[in-house]
Coordinates of C-alpha atoms in Angstrom, one line a residue:
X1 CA 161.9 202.9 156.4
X2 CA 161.4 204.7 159.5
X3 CA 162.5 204.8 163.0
X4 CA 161.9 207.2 166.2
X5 CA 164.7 208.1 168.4
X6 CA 164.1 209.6 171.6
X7 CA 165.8 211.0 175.0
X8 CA 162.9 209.4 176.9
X9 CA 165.0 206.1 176.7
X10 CA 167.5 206.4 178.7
X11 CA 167.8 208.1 182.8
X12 CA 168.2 211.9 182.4
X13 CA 171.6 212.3 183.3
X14 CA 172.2 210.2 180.6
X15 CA 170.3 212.2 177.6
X16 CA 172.7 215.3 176.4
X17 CA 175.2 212.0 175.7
X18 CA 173.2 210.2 174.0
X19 CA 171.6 212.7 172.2
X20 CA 174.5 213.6 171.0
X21 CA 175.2 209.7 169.6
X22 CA 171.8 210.3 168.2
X23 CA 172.7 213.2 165.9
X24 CA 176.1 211.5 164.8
X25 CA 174.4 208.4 164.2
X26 CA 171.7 210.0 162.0
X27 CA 173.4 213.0 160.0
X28 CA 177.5 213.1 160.9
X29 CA 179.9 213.6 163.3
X30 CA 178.9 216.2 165.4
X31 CA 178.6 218.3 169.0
X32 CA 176.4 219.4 171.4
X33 CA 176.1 221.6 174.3
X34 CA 173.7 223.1 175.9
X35 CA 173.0 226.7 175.7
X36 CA 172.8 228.1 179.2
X37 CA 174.8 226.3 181.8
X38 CA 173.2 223.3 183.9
X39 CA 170.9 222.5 181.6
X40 CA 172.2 219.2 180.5
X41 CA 170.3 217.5 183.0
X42 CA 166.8 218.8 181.7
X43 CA 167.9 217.9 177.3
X44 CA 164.9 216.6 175.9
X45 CA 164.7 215.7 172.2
X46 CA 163.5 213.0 169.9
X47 CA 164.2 212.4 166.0
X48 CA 161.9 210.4 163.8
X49 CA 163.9 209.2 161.0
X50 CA 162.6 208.5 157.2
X51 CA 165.1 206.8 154.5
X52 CA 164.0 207.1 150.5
X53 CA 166.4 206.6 148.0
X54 CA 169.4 209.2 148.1
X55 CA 167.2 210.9 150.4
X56 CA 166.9 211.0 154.3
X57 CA 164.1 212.9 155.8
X58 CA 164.5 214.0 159.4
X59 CA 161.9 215.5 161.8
X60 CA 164.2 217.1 164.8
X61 CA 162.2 218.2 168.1
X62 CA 164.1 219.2 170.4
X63 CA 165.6 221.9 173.5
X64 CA 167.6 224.8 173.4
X65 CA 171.1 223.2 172.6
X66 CA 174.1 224.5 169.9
X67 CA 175.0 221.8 167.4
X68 CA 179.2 221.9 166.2
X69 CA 180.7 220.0 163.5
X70 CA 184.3 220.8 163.7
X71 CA 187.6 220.8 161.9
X72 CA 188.4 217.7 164.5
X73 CA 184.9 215.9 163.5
X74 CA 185.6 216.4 159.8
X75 CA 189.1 214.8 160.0
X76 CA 187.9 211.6 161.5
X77 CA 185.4 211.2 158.9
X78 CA 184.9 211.1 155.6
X79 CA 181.3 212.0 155.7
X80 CA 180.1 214.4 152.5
X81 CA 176.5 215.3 152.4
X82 CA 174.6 218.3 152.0
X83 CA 171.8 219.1 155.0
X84 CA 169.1 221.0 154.8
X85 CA 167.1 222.4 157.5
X86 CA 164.0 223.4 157.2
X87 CA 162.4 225.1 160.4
X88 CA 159.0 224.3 161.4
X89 CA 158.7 225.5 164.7
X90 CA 160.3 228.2 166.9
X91 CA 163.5 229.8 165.0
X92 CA 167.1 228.9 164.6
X93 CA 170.6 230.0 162.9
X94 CA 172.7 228.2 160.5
X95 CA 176.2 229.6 160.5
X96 CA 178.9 228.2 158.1
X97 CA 181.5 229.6 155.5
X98 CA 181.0 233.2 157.7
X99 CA 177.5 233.5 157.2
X100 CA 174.6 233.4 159.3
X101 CA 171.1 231.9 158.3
X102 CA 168.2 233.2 160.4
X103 CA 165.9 230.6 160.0
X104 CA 161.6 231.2 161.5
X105 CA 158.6 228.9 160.9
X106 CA 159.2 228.0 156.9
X107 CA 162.7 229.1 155.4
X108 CA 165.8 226.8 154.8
X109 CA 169.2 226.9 154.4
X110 CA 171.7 224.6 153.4
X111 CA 175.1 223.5 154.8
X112 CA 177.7 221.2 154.3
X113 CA 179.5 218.8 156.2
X114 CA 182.7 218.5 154.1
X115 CA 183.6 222.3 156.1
X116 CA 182.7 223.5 160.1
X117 CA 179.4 224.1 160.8
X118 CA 177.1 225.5 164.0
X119 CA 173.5 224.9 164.4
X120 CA 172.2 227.5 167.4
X121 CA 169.1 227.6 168.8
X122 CA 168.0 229.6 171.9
X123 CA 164.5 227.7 172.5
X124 CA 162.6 224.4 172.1
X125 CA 162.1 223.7 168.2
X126 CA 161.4 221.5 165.7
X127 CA 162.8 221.2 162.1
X128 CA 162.7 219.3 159.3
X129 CA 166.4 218.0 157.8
X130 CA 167.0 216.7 154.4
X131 CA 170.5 215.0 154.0
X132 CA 171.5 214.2 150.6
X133 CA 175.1 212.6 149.4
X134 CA 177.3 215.8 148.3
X135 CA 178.1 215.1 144.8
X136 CA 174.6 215.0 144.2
X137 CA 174.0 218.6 144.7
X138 CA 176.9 219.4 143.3
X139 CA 175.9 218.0 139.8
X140 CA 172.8 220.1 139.7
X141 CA 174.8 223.6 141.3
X142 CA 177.7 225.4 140.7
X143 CA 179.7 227.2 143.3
X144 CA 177.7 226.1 146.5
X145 CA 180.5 227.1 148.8
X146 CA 178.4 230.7 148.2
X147 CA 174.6 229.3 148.7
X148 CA 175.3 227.7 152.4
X149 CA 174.0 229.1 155.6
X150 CA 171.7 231.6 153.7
X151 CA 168.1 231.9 154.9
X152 CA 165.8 231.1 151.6
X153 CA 162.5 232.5 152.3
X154 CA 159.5 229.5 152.4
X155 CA 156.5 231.9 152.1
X156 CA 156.7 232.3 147.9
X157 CA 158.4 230.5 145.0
X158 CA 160.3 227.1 145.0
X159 CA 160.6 227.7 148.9
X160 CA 156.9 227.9 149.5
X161 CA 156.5 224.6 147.4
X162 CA 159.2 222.7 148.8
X163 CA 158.0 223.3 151.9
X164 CA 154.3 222.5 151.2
X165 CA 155.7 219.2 149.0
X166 CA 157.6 218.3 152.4
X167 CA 154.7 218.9 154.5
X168 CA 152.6 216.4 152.5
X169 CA 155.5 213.5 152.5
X170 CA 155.5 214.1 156.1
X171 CA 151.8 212.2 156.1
X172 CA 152.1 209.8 153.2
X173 CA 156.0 208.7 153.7
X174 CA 155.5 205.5 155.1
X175 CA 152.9 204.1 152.3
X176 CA 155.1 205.2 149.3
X177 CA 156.3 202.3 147.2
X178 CA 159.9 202.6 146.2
X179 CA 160.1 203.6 142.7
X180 CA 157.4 206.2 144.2
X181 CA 159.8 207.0 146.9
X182 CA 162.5 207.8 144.4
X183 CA 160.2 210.1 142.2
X184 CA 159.6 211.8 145.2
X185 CA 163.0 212.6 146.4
X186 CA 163.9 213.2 143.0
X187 CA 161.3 216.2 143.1
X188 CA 162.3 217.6 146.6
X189 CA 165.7 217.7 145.3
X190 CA 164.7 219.7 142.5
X191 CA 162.3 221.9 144.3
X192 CA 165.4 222.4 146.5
X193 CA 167.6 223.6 143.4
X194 CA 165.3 226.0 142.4
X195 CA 165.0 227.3 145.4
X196 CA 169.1 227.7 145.8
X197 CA 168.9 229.2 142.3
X198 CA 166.6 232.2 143.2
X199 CA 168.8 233.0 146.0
X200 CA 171.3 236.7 144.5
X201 CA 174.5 234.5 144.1
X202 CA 173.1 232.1 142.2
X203 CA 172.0 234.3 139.3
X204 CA 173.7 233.5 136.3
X205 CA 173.0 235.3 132.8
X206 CA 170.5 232.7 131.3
X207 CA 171.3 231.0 127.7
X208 CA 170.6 232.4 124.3
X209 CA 168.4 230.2 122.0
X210 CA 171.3 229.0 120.2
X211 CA 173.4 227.6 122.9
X212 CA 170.4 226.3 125.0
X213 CA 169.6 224.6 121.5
X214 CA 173.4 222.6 121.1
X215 CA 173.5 222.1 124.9
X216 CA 170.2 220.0 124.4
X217 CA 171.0 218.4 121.1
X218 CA 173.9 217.1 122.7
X219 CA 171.9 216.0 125.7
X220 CA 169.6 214.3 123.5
X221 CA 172.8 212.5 122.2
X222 CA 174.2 211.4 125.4
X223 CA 170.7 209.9 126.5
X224 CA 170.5 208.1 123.0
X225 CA 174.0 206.3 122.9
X226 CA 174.1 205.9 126.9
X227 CA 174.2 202.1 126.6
X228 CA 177.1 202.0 124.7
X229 CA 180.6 201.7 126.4
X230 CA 182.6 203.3 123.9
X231 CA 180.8 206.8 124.3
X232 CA 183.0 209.3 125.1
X233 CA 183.6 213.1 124.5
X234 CA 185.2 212.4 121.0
X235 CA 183.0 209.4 119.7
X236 CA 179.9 212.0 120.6
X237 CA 181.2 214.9 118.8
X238 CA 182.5 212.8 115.9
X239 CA 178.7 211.3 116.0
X240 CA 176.9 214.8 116.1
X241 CA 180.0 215.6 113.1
X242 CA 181.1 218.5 115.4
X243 CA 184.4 219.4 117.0
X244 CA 185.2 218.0 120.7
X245 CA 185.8 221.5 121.4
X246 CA 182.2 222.2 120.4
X247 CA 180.7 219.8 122.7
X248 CA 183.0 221.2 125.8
X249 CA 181.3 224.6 124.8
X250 CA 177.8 223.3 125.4
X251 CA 178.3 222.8 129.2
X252 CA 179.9 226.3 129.5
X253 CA 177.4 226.8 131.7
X254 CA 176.6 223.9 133.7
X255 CA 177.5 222.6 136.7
X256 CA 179.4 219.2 134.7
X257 CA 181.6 218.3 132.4
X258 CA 180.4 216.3 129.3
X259 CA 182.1 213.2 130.5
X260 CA 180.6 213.9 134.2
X261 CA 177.3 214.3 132.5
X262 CA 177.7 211.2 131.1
X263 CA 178.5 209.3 134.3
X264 CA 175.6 210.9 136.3
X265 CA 172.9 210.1 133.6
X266 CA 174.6 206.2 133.9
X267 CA 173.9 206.3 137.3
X268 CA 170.7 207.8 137.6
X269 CA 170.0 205.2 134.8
X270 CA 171.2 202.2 137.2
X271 CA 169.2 204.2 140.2
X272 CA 165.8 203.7 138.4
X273 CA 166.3 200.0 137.5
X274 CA 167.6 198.6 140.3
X275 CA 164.2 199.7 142.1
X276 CA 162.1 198.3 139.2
X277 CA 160.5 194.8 140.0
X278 CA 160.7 193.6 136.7
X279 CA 164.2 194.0 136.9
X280 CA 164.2 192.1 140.6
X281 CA 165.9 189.0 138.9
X282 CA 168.5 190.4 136.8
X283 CA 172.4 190.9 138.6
X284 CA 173.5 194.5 139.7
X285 CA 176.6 193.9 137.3
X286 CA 174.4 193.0 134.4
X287 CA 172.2 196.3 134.7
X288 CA 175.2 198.5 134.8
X289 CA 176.6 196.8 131.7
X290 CA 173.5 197.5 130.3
X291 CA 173.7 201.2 130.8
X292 CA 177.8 201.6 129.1
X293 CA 179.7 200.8 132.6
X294 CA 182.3 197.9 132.0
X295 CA 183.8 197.2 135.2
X296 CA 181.4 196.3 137.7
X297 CA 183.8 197.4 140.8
X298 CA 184.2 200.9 139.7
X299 CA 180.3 200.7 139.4
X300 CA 179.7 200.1 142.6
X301 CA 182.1 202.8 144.0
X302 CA 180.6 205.2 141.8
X303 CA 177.0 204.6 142.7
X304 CA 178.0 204.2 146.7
X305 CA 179.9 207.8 146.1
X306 CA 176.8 209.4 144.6
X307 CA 174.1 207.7 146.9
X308 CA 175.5 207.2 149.8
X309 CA 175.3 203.6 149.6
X310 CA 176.0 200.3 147.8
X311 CA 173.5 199.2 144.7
X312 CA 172.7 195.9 146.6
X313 CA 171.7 198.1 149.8
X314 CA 170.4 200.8 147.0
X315 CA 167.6 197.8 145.7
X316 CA 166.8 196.3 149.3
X317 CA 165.1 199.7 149.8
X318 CA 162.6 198.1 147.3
X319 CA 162.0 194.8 149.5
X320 CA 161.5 197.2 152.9

């Protein structure tokens, strides 16, 4: 789905306000001045507006202006997503968690709306934003208090594709078919790890054989028995005849828990079939029983709190 918002709509004394309304409406609760005094009555700016699944896809062009999300904007909602912005034209800064991200034509940074934010920029520019539901990242990243408002370069590496995989959605976004459109953010989201991951505080000593080998055998578990409502930490130790200890181990070193693990692979599970037509017919309840959740209402506030919405609005994305 997409729509195009634009200043042109309303008078011109009118457009800093409803600019502003614009960027709440689209990302979170926000503010917005304009840089150099007197200029309010000259804002120009216009947002078109792209929705996949767990994925919203922003194209900003806009005027000088400096973007706030404060400690008062963060208590009067509840909003937690990650944003990334990607500049495409002209250059901008990213400041959050005492950091500054210089961003020119092709790096990113992230930030997060949970914590205060500023988005400067001196001159006219466009960027692209991705806005993602916060656990999200969080299951694929540790620590990301450190990887916010830190420029990550978009000329080589998982920068350079991400950018050239955004480039290409840009054109081909409104013909994707929604399973297609969930592949897709499913990749950017990736693309988007790996780019957080080469960044210096992100480096992590990498696995030896061994552990890499009982963290995946206990992957390949999890996946195998995910139907089943019973499984659990013990129930999947006692299954691979190991010690719950043992299993806790194995995700040392990522970002989850076992029993998280287990919860995101459910959902992710759910994700896939509520999109699938063949599955258009069958009751949200029945395919999360089908994938080891019991109670259907604790379902459905799962999946809003890791997509961002409910798993009826989740499959109308397929009928749009």
């Amino acid at each position: 789905m997409t729509q195009l918002l634009s200043t042109d709509a309303v008078p011109r004394d009118q457009r800093l306000a409803y600019w502003t309304d614009m960027i709440c409406n689209v990302y979170v609760q926000l503010g917005c001045d304009p840089v150099r005094e007197g200029e309010a009555g000259d804002f120009e700016g216009s947002i078109r507006q792209h929705t996949l699944p767990g994925l919203d896809v922003s194209v900003v062009t806009s005027g000088p202006q400096k973007v706030m999300r404060t400690p008062g904007h963060i208590s009067h909602s509840s909003d937690d997503y990650f944003l990334v912005s990607i500049q495409a034209r002209g250059q901008g800064v990213v400041r959050q968690d005492g950091r500054d991200a210089v961003l020119s034509a092709g790096d990113f940074a992230l930030y997060d709306s949970t914590r205060p934010y500023q988005l400067l920029f001196d001159q006219s520019f466009e960027q692209i934003v991705l806005k993602l539901p916060g656990e999200r990242l969080r299951s694929e990243l540790r620590d990301t208090e450190a990887l916010t408002a830190t420029t990550v370069s978009g000329r080589e590496g998982a920068g350079h594709l991400l950018l050239s995989m955004i480039r290409t959605l840009r054109e081909d976004i409104d013909t994707l078919q929604p399973a297609s459109a969930l592949a897709v953010a499913n990749g950017v989201q990736n693309i988007l790890v790996a780019g957080l991951q080469t960044l210096p505080v992100a480096s992590a000593p990498s696995l030896s054989n061994l552990a890499a080998y009982h963290l995946a055998r206990v992957k390949r578990r999890i996946d195998e028995q995910l139907a089943d409502p019973s499984l659990s930490v013990s129930t999947l130790a006692a299954g691979l005849g190991v010690s719950v200890s043992h299993v806790h181990r194995a995700f040392k070193s990522e970002p989850l828990t076992p029993s998280q693990y287990i919860w995101e692979r459910r959902l992710e599970a759910c994700s896939r079939d509520l999109l699938e037509p063949r599955l258009a017919g069958r009751p949200v309840a029945d395919i999360a029983y089908s994938r080891g959740f019991n109670d259907a209402a604790h379902f459905s506030r799962a999946f809003k709190e890791r997509f961002g919405c409910s798993p009826r609005e989740w499959r109308q994305q397929r009928t749009q």
